[in-house]
Short mmCIF file of C-alpha atoms in Angstrom, two decimals:
data_model
loop_
_atom_site.label_atom_id
_atom_site.label_comp_id
_atom_site.label_asym_id
_atom_site.label_seq_id
_atom_site.Cartn_x
_atom_site.Cartn_y
_atom_site.Cartn_z
CA MET A 77 90.62 41.86 41.35
CA MET A 78 91.53 43.17 37.88
CA GLN A 79 93.71 40.09 37.27
CA GLU A 80 90.87 37.81 38.40
CA ASN A 81 88.37 39.56 36.12
CA ARG A 82 90.81 39.28 33.23
CA GLN A 83 91.15 35.54 33.82
CA ILE A 84 87.37 35.13 33.90
CA THR A 85 87.10 37.08 30.65
CA LEU A 86 89.74 34.90 29.02
CA ARG A 87 88.00 31.72 30.18
CA ASP A 88 84.67 32.97 28.89
CA ALA A 89 86.22 33.92 25.56
CA ALA A 90 87.88 30.52 25.22
CA LEU A 91 84.61 28.76 26.04
CA ARG A 92 82.72 30.82 23.48
CA GLU A 93 85.32 30.02 20.81
CA ILE A 94 85.20 26.29 21.49
CA LEU A 95 81.41 26.17 21.55
CA ALA A 96 81.25 28.22 18.36
CA ARG A 97 83.38 25.57 16.62
CA GLY A 98 81.09 22.88 17.97
CA ALA A 99 77.86 24.71 17.15
CA PRO A 100 77.20 22.97 13.79
CA ILE A 101 76.73 19.76 15.80
CA LEU A 102 76.06 20.86 19.37
CA GLY A 103 73.75 23.78 18.68
CA THR A 104 74.16 27.21 20.26
CA MET A 105 74.58 28.31 23.84
CA GLU A 106 70.98 29.49 23.63
CA ASP A 107 70.06 25.84 22.98
CA CYS A 108 72.26 24.79 25.90
CA ASP A 109 70.67 27.21 28.36
CA ALA A 110 67.11 27.01 27.07
CA GLU A 111 64.28 25.16 28.72
CA GLU A 112 62.43 22.66 26.59
CA VAL A 113 60.52 24.92 24.22
CA GLY A 114 57.00 23.59 23.85
CA ASN A 115 57.59 20.98 26.55
CA VAL A 116 56.93 23.15 29.60
CA SER A 117 54.04 20.95 30.72
CA ARG A 118 56.06 17.77 30.40
CA GLY A 119 58.57 16.18 32.70
CA ILE A 120 59.09 13.48 35.31
CA GLY A 121 57.11 14.40 38.39
CA LYS A 122 57.89 18.07 39.02
CA LEU A 123 61.19 17.90 37.12
CA LYS A 124 61.86 19.24 33.66
CA MET A 125 62.97 16.82 30.95
CA SER A 126 66.43 18.40 31.10
CA ASP A 127 66.81 17.13 34.68
CA TRP A 128 64.76 13.95 34.72
CA MET A 129 67.49 11.75 36.20
CA ALA A 130 67.24 13.71 39.45
CA ALA A 131 64.05 11.74 40.17
CA PHE A 132 65.97 8.44 40.29
CA PRO A 133 67.98 7.38 43.37
CA ASP A 134 71.77 7.17 43.33
CA HIS A 135 71.80 3.39 43.76
CA THR A 136 69.97 2.87 40.44
CA GLU A 137 72.07 0.69 38.14
CA ILE A 138 72.44 2.14 34.65
CA VAL A 139 71.69 -1.25 33.07
CA ARG A 140 68.32 -1.26 34.85
CA MET A 141 67.25 2.08 33.42
CA SER A 142 65.24 3.06 30.34
CA LEU A 143 67.41 5.47 28.38
CA PRO A 144 66.16 7.28 25.26
CA GLY A 145 68.87 7.85 22.66
CA THR A 146 69.33 9.09 19.12
CA HIS A 147 70.76 7.15 16.19
CA ASP A 148 73.14 9.14 13.93
CA THR A 149 72.83 11.88 16.46
CA TRP A 150 74.27 15.08 15.11
CA ASN A 151 72.90 15.82 11.63
CA TYR A 152 70.54 18.65 12.56
CA THR A 153 71.46 21.95 10.89
CA PRO A 154 69.65 23.07 7.71
CA GLU A 155 72.98 23.03 5.88
CA VAL A 156 73.74 19.48 6.99
CA GLN A 157 70.19 18.34 6.26
CA GLU A 158 70.59 19.73 2.74
CA SER A 159 73.94 18.00 2.24
CA LEU A 160 72.55 14.64 3.36
CA LYS A 161 69.96 14.66 0.60
CA ARG A 162 72.79 13.68 -1.75
CA TYR A 163 73.89 10.74 0.34
CA THR A 164 71.42 9.15 2.69
CA GLY A 165 68.34 10.21 4.57
CA PRO A 166 68.88 12.40 7.62
CA CYS A 167 67.93 10.85 10.95
CA GLN A 168 67.49 13.83 13.29
CA GLN A 169 66.39 17.44 13.10
CA ARG A 170 67.48 18.87 16.45
CA SER A 171 70.83 19.82 17.93
CA ILE A 172 72.58 17.84 20.65
CA PHE A 173 71.88 20.53 23.24
CA ARG A 174 68.20 20.53 22.31
CA MET A 175 68.12 16.74 22.49
CA LEU A 176 69.61 16.82 25.97
CA ASN A 177 66.99 19.33 27.10
CA ASP A 178 64.34 17.06 25.55
CA GLY A 179 65.49 14.16 27.76
CA ILE A 180 67.76 12.25 25.35
CA ARG A 181 70.66 10.68 27.26
CA VAL A 182 72.43 8.36 24.78
CA PHE A 183 74.13 9.48 21.57
CA ASP A 184 75.34 7.42 18.61
CA LEU A 185 78.54 9.06 17.30
CA ARG A 186 80.51 8.00 14.19
CA TYR A 187 84.00 9.44 13.94
CA ALA A 188 86.98 9.57 11.55
CA TRP A 189 89.73 12.00 10.58
CA ASN A 190 88.71 15.50 9.60
CA PRO A 191 89.97 16.61 6.16
CA ASP A 192 93.11 18.08 7.76
CA LEU A 193 94.07 14.57 8.97
CA GLU A 194 95.10 16.18 12.26
CA THR A 195 91.81 16.37 14.15
CA ILE A 196 88.93 13.93 14.57
CA GLY A 197 85.44 14.82 13.37
CA PHE A 198 82.03 13.25 12.98
CA TYR A 199 80.23 11.69 10.03
CA HIS A 200 76.87 10.43 8.90
CA CYS A 201 77.69 7.64 6.51
CA GLU A 202 76.40 4.48 4.88
CA ASN A 203 78.02 2.15 2.38
CA SER A 204 74.86 1.89 0.34
CA PRO A 205 73.11 4.59 -1.67
CA CYS A 206 69.69 6.00 -1.01
CA TYR A 207 67.99 5.70 -4.38
CA PRO A 208 64.99 7.78 -5.44
CA PHE A 209 62.03 7.07 -3.28
CA TYR A 210 59.47 4.45 -4.10
CA TYR A 211 57.37 5.62 -7.03
CA ALA A 212 54.15 5.38 -5.03
CA PHE A 213 55.27 8.44 -3.06
CA ALA A 214 57.01 10.27 -5.89
CA ASN A 215 54.59 13.20 -5.99
CA LYS A 216 54.43 13.85 -2.26
CA PRO A 217 56.38 17.05 -1.50
CA CYS A 218 57.04 16.12 2.12
CA LEU A 219 59.07 13.13 0.89
CA ASN A 220 60.45 14.30 -2.43
CA GLU A 221 62.78 16.81 -0.82
CA LEU A 222 64.48 14.08 1.21
CA VAL A 223 65.42 11.81 -1.67
CA GLY A 224 68.95 11.44 -3.02
CA CYS A 225 71.57 8.90 -4.05
CA PHE A 226 75.31 8.18 -4.01
CA HIS A 227 77.48 5.04 -3.81
CA GLU A 228 79.89 4.67 -0.89
CA ALA A 229 77.94 7.52 0.63
CA LYS A 230 79.64 9.72 3.16
CA ALA A 231 78.67 13.00 4.76
CA MET A 232 80.98 15.02 6.97
CA LEU A 233 78.96 16.90 9.54
CA SER A 234 81.34 19.83 9.98
CA PRO A 235 84.96 20.01 8.74
CA THR A 236 85.84 22.63 11.37
CA THR A 237 84.33 20.89 14.40
CA ARG A 238 86.70 18.74 16.42
CA MET A 239 85.76 15.86 18.67
CA GLU A 240 87.12 17.85 21.62
CA ASP A 241 84.75 20.74 20.83
CA VAL A 242 81.73 18.46 21.03
CA PHE A 243 82.97 16.87 24.25
CA PHE A 244 83.61 20.31 25.75
CA GLY A 245 80.02 21.24 24.93
CA LEU A 246 78.79 18.12 26.71
CA TYR A 247 80.93 18.97 29.74
CA THR A 248 79.39 22.46 29.76
CA TRP A 249 75.87 21.04 29.65
CA LEU A 250 76.64 18.61 32.47
CA ASP A 251 77.92 21.48 34.61
CA LEU A 252 74.48 23.07 34.17
CA HIS A 253 72.70 19.75 34.91
CA PRO A 254 74.83 17.91 37.51
CA THR A 255 72.16 15.28 38.28
CA GLU A 256 72.36 13.89 34.75
CA THR A 257 74.63 11.45 32.92
CA ILE A 258 75.24 11.02 29.19
CA LEU A 259 76.18 7.78 27.43
CA LEU A 260 78.20 8.05 24.22
CA SER A 261 78.20 5.09 21.84
CA MET A 262 81.19 5.69 19.58
CA ASN A 263 82.39 3.77 16.56
CA TYR A 264 84.79 4.41 13.70
CA GLU A 265 83.10 5.29 10.41
CA PRO A 266 84.88 3.35 7.62
CA GLY A 267 83.22 4.96 4.60
CA THR A 268 85.06 8.28 4.79
CA GLY A 269 88.16 7.72 2.66
CA THR A 270 90.41 7.95 5.72
CA SER A 271 92.08 5.20 7.70
CA ASP A 272 91.59 3.80 11.20
CA ASP A 273 95.34 3.85 11.67
CA ALA A 274 97.57 3.84 14.73
CA ARG A 275 97.79 7.63 14.73
CA LEU A 276 93.99 7.99 14.80
CA GLN A 277 93.71 5.52 17.66
CA GLU A 278 96.43 7.26 19.65
CA THR A 279 94.85 10.68 19.04
CA LEU A 280 91.50 9.36 20.28
CA TYR A 281 93.14 7.68 23.26
CA HIS A 282 94.72 10.94 24.41
CA ILE A 283 91.41 12.80 24.02
CA LEU A 284 89.68 10.25 26.25
CA THR A 285 92.45 10.13 28.88
CA SER A 286 93.35 13.82 29.23
CA ALA A 287 93.20 15.45 32.65
CA LEU A 288 89.95 17.20 31.71
CA ALA A 289 88.44 13.98 30.35
CA LYS A 290 89.24 12.13 33.58
CA ARG A 291 87.15 14.70 35.43
CA TYR A 292 84.12 14.28 33.18
CA TRP A 293 84.21 10.62 32.05
CA LEU A 294 83.22 7.80 34.38
CA GLN A 295 86.49 5.97 34.98
CA SER A 296 85.06 2.51 35.67
CA ARG A 297 86.12 -0.24 33.28
CA GLY A 298 83.83 -3.03 32.13
CA SER A 299 80.79 -1.57 33.88
CA LEU A 300 78.25 1.22 33.40
CA GLY A 301 78.04 1.65 37.17
CA THR A 302 75.27 3.33 39.12
CA LEU A 303 73.55 6.62 38.51
CA GLY A 304 75.12 8.07 41.64
CA GLU A 305 78.60 7.27 40.34
CA ALA A 306 77.79 8.66 36.90
CA ARG A 307 76.00 11.92 37.70
CA GLY A 308 77.67 14.85 35.98
CA LYS A 309 79.72 12.48 33.81
CA LEU A 310 79.90 10.82 30.42
CA ILE A 311 79.95 7.03 30.02
CA LEU A 312 81.70 5.43 27.04
CA ILE A 313 80.14 2.63 25.03
CA GLN A 314 83.18 1.69 22.96
CA ARG A 315 82.27 0.22 19.58
CA PHE A 316 85.82 0.54 18.26
CA ASP A 317 89.12 -1.20 18.92
CA PHE A 318 92.38 0.11 20.36
CA ASN A 319 94.30 -2.73 18.70
CA LEU A 320 97.02 -0.49 17.20
CA LEU A 321 97.98 1.42 20.33
CA PRO A 322 101.49 1.21 21.80
CA SER A 323 101.63 -1.33 24.61
CA HIS A 324 102.17 1.29 27.33
CA LEU A 325 98.84 3.04 26.64
CA THR A 326 96.67 0.83 28.81
CA ASP A 327 94.00 3.09 30.34
CA ARG A 328 90.46 2.01 29.44
CA ILE A 329 87.05 3.30 30.47
CA GLY A 330 83.44 2.29 29.91
CA ILE A 331 82.43 -0.92 28.19
CA HIS A 332 83.85 -2.43 25.00
CA LEU A 333 81.37 -3.89 22.53
CA ASN A 334 83.76 -5.62 20.14
CA PRO A 335 82.95 -4.45 16.58
CA GLY A 336 84.35 -7.68 15.19
CA HIS A 337 81.67 -9.65 17.03
CA TRP A 338 78.81 -7.26 16.24
CA THR A 339 76.52 -9.11 13.82
CA VAL A 340 75.70 -6.95 10.81
CA ASN A 341 71.95 -6.32 10.65
CA GLY A 342 71.46 -8.55 13.67
CA GLN A 343 68.09 -8.99 15.32
CA ASP A 344 69.43 -10.69 18.45
CA ILE A 345 73.12 -9.93 19.05
CA LYS A 346 74.82 -11.15 22.22
CA LEU A 347 78.15 -9.58 23.22
CA GLU A 348 80.09 -10.24 26.41
CA TYR A 349 81.85 -7.02 27.46
CA ALA A 350 83.15 -8.20 30.85
CA GLU A 351 83.08 -11.43 32.79
CA GLY A 352 79.44 -12.33 33.30
CA LYS A 353 78.22 -9.10 31.70
CA ILE A 354 76.29 -9.37 28.43
CA ALA A 355 74.87 -6.79 26.05
CA TYR A 356 71.77 -7.97 24.17
CA ILE A 357 71.41 -5.88 21.03
CA GLN A 358 68.86 -5.49 18.25
CA ASP A 359 70.37 -3.67 15.24
CA TYR A 360 68.08 -4.73 12.40
CA TYR A 361 68.47 -1.70 10.14
CA ARG A 362 68.23 -3.19 6.63
CA ILE A 363 64.70 -4.55 6.43
CA GLU A 364 64.45 -7.72 4.35
CA PRO A 365 60.94 -7.67 2.88
CA SER A 366 59.08 -10.54 1.29
CA LYS A 367 58.25 -10.62 -2.42
CA ASN A 368 54.98 -8.72 -2.13
CA SER A 369 56.06 -6.23 0.51
CA ASN A 370 55.10 -2.57 0.50
CA PRO A 371 56.29 0.38 2.59
CA ALA A 372 53.68 -0.22 5.29
CA SER A 373 54.65 -3.88 5.64
CA CYS A 374 58.35 -2.95 5.91
CA ILE A 375 57.51 -0.55 8.74
CA ALA A 376 55.41 -3.26 10.40
CA ASP A 377 58.28 -5.75 10.09
CA LYS A 378 60.71 -3.36 11.78
CA LEU A 379 58.20 -2.56 14.52
CA GLN A 380 57.69 -6.25 15.25
CA VAL A 381 61.44 -6.86 15.59
CA VAL A 382 61.74 -3.90 17.97
CA LYS A 383 58.85 -5.12 20.13
CA CYS A 384 60.22 -8.67 20.21
CA HIS A 385 63.54 -7.44 21.59
CA LEU A 386 61.89 -5.09 24.09
CA GLU A 387 59.72 -7.96 25.36
CA LYS A 388 62.95 -9.62 26.48
CA ALA A 389 64.22 -6.40 28.05
CA ILE A 390 61.13 -5.95 30.22
CA ASP A 391 60.98 -9.59 31.37
CA PRO A 392 62.17 -9.49 35.02
CA GLU A 393 62.90 -13.22 34.95
CA LEU A 394 65.14 -13.15 31.88
CA HIS A 395 68.22 -10.89 32.16
CA PRO A 396 67.39 -8.10 34.64
CA ASP A 397 71.04 -7.27 35.36
CA GLN A 398 72.23 -7.25 31.75
CA LEU A 399 72.35 -4.43 29.20
CA PHE A 400 69.72 -4.21 26.46
CA ILE A 401 70.18 -2.00 23.39
CA SER A 402 67.46 -1.55 20.78
CA PHE A 403 67.79 0.37 17.52
CA VAL A 404 64.33 1.65 16.62
CA SER A 405 65.88 3.22 13.52
CA ALA A 406 66.24 1.81 10.01
CA SER A 407 68.38 2.80 7.02
CA CYS A 408 67.55 3.67 3.43
CA ARG A 409 66.40 0.84 1.21
CA ILE A 410 67.71 0.67 -2.35
CA GLU A 411 65.34 -2.01 -3.57
CA GLU A 412 61.64 -1.49 -3.98
CA PRO A 413 59.85 -0.70 -1.84
CA SER A 414 62.39 2.09 -1.28
CA LEU A 415 62.28 3.81 2.09
CA ILE A 416 64.15 6.53 3.94
CA PRO A 417 64.72 6.85 7.71
CA GLN A 418 62.12 9.58 8.19
CA VAL A 419 59.37 7.47 6.64
CA TYR A 420 60.37 4.44 8.73
CA ALA A 421 60.16 6.61 11.85
CA LEU A 422 57.16 8.84 11.10
CA GLY A 423 55.33 7.44 8.09
CA ASP A 424 54.41 9.37 4.97
CA GLY A 425 52.70 12.31 6.65
CA GLU A 426 49.31 11.11 5.47
CA ARG A 427 47.72 7.75 6.24
CA MET A 428 50.77 5.54 6.79
CA LEU A 429 52.18 5.71 10.32
CA GLY A 430 55.80 5.05 11.21
CA VAL A 431 57.58 2.90 13.77
CA ASN A 432 57.60 5.66 16.39
CA HIS A 433 53.82 6.00 16.24
CA GLY A 434 53.35 2.23 16.38
CA LEU A 435 55.74 1.89 19.30
CA PHE A 436 54.27 4.65 21.47
CA PRO A 437 51.12 2.79 22.67
CA TRP A 438 53.19 -0.32 23.43
CA ILE A 439 55.67 1.73 25.47
CA THR A 440 52.79 3.46 27.26
CA GLU A 441 51.24 0.09 28.12
CA HIS A 442 54.52 -1.09 29.68
CA ARG A 443 55.56 2.27 31.09
CA GLY A 444 57.84 2.03 34.10
CA LYS A 445 59.49 -1.22 33.01
CA ARG A 446 63.13 -1.49 32.00
CA PHE A 447 63.54 -0.96 28.23
CA GLY A 448 67.30 -0.38 28.26
CA VAL A 449 68.92 1.88 25.68
CA MET A 450 66.64 2.82 22.78
CA PHE A 451 68.14 4.55 19.73
CA LEU A 452 65.50 6.58 17.87
CA ASP A 453 65.25 8.51 14.61
CA PHE A 454 63.13 11.70 14.62
CA TYR A 455 62.13 11.15 18.25
CA ASP A 456 60.46 14.57 18.35
CA GLY A 457 57.94 13.55 15.68
CA VAL A 458 55.99 11.74 18.43
CA SER A 459 56.48 14.24 21.23
CA PRO A 460 55.43 12.12 24.27
CA LEU A 461 57.61 9.15 23.26
CA VAL A 462 60.76 10.12 25.17
CA GLU A 463 58.86 10.79 28.38
CA ALA A 464 57.01 7.47 28.03
CA ILE A 465 60.29 5.59 27.60
CA ILE A 466 61.77 7.15 30.74
CA GLY A 467 58.75 6.20 32.83
CA GLN A 468 58.72 6.79 36.58
CA PRO A 469 61.37 5.99 39.21
#
């Protein structure tokens, strides 16, 4: 009995150490265990938002679901928010654990070497600067504090957090919520000053194919599978290549969306990830305004592109068995009218509304239809939006 208790203590201590390393991105164990603070009256049927997938039957195909996600997922801590002012606008303000408890099920992760060049970490990065905000909003405190600029911008989220720490945190959350599944969209972040070399690819490969990973990652290849197959597991959306791996490392999981075929700033991207299986993607993040545009018209332009793509996703006669991915987010604009992600998502805090506000009534009108994967910025700024996206089984 003493030996057994000692082993439990050691396991608990190891778990606490790993989660402490991951806390700058994951959040704390209190976040992991907590119910949705302020959301106690919300949920799907009688289920909490942390367990909403339990309402859907096992035979439900993942591609036929509406899955709320977060773009540039992990930049939530006050320290990270402060650091991002120098580079590019932050996109989220909650931890991964809190997002999961809020109903988010898809995460957009950008990785590269940590500074030690031995472990892999996560970044928020853009290759264009975020210049001082459009002069029309220059005296508004709610926006001033978010403005910053830098060329070849890069922001490391936590130099001490390893990819494995974040994955271990996700495994821990799934153990607490075995009816759920989590999709991870992962791509290499090139603006970090490090290289996507063979050693990085091999390190990532071994992380994804370890004995522990095989227990927690859906092992199907070229398919997202059904909810029953994926409960309690992670699903990989691979937006990177394994083109430098040794020939004997052949294990693959999830779906591969070839980054070389991903149209930059595309409004209607079409990628085949397996025979007969297509991903239809809207990733229009750099809004191209007309000569007389203003911030409100840029927001309206982005909203229209999002709705146009979602109209295709909900059409039962078009591609009901194919994957749809919509980025509701938008990046900083250098040119006037300058804009930052928070203003695109939520407006200026006064009279101008953001994309999230404009999208909510449309989603509500079509609630229960298949929207596919939707990547959001500042999803919590319009609190019923996630629940409306999920709909009813």
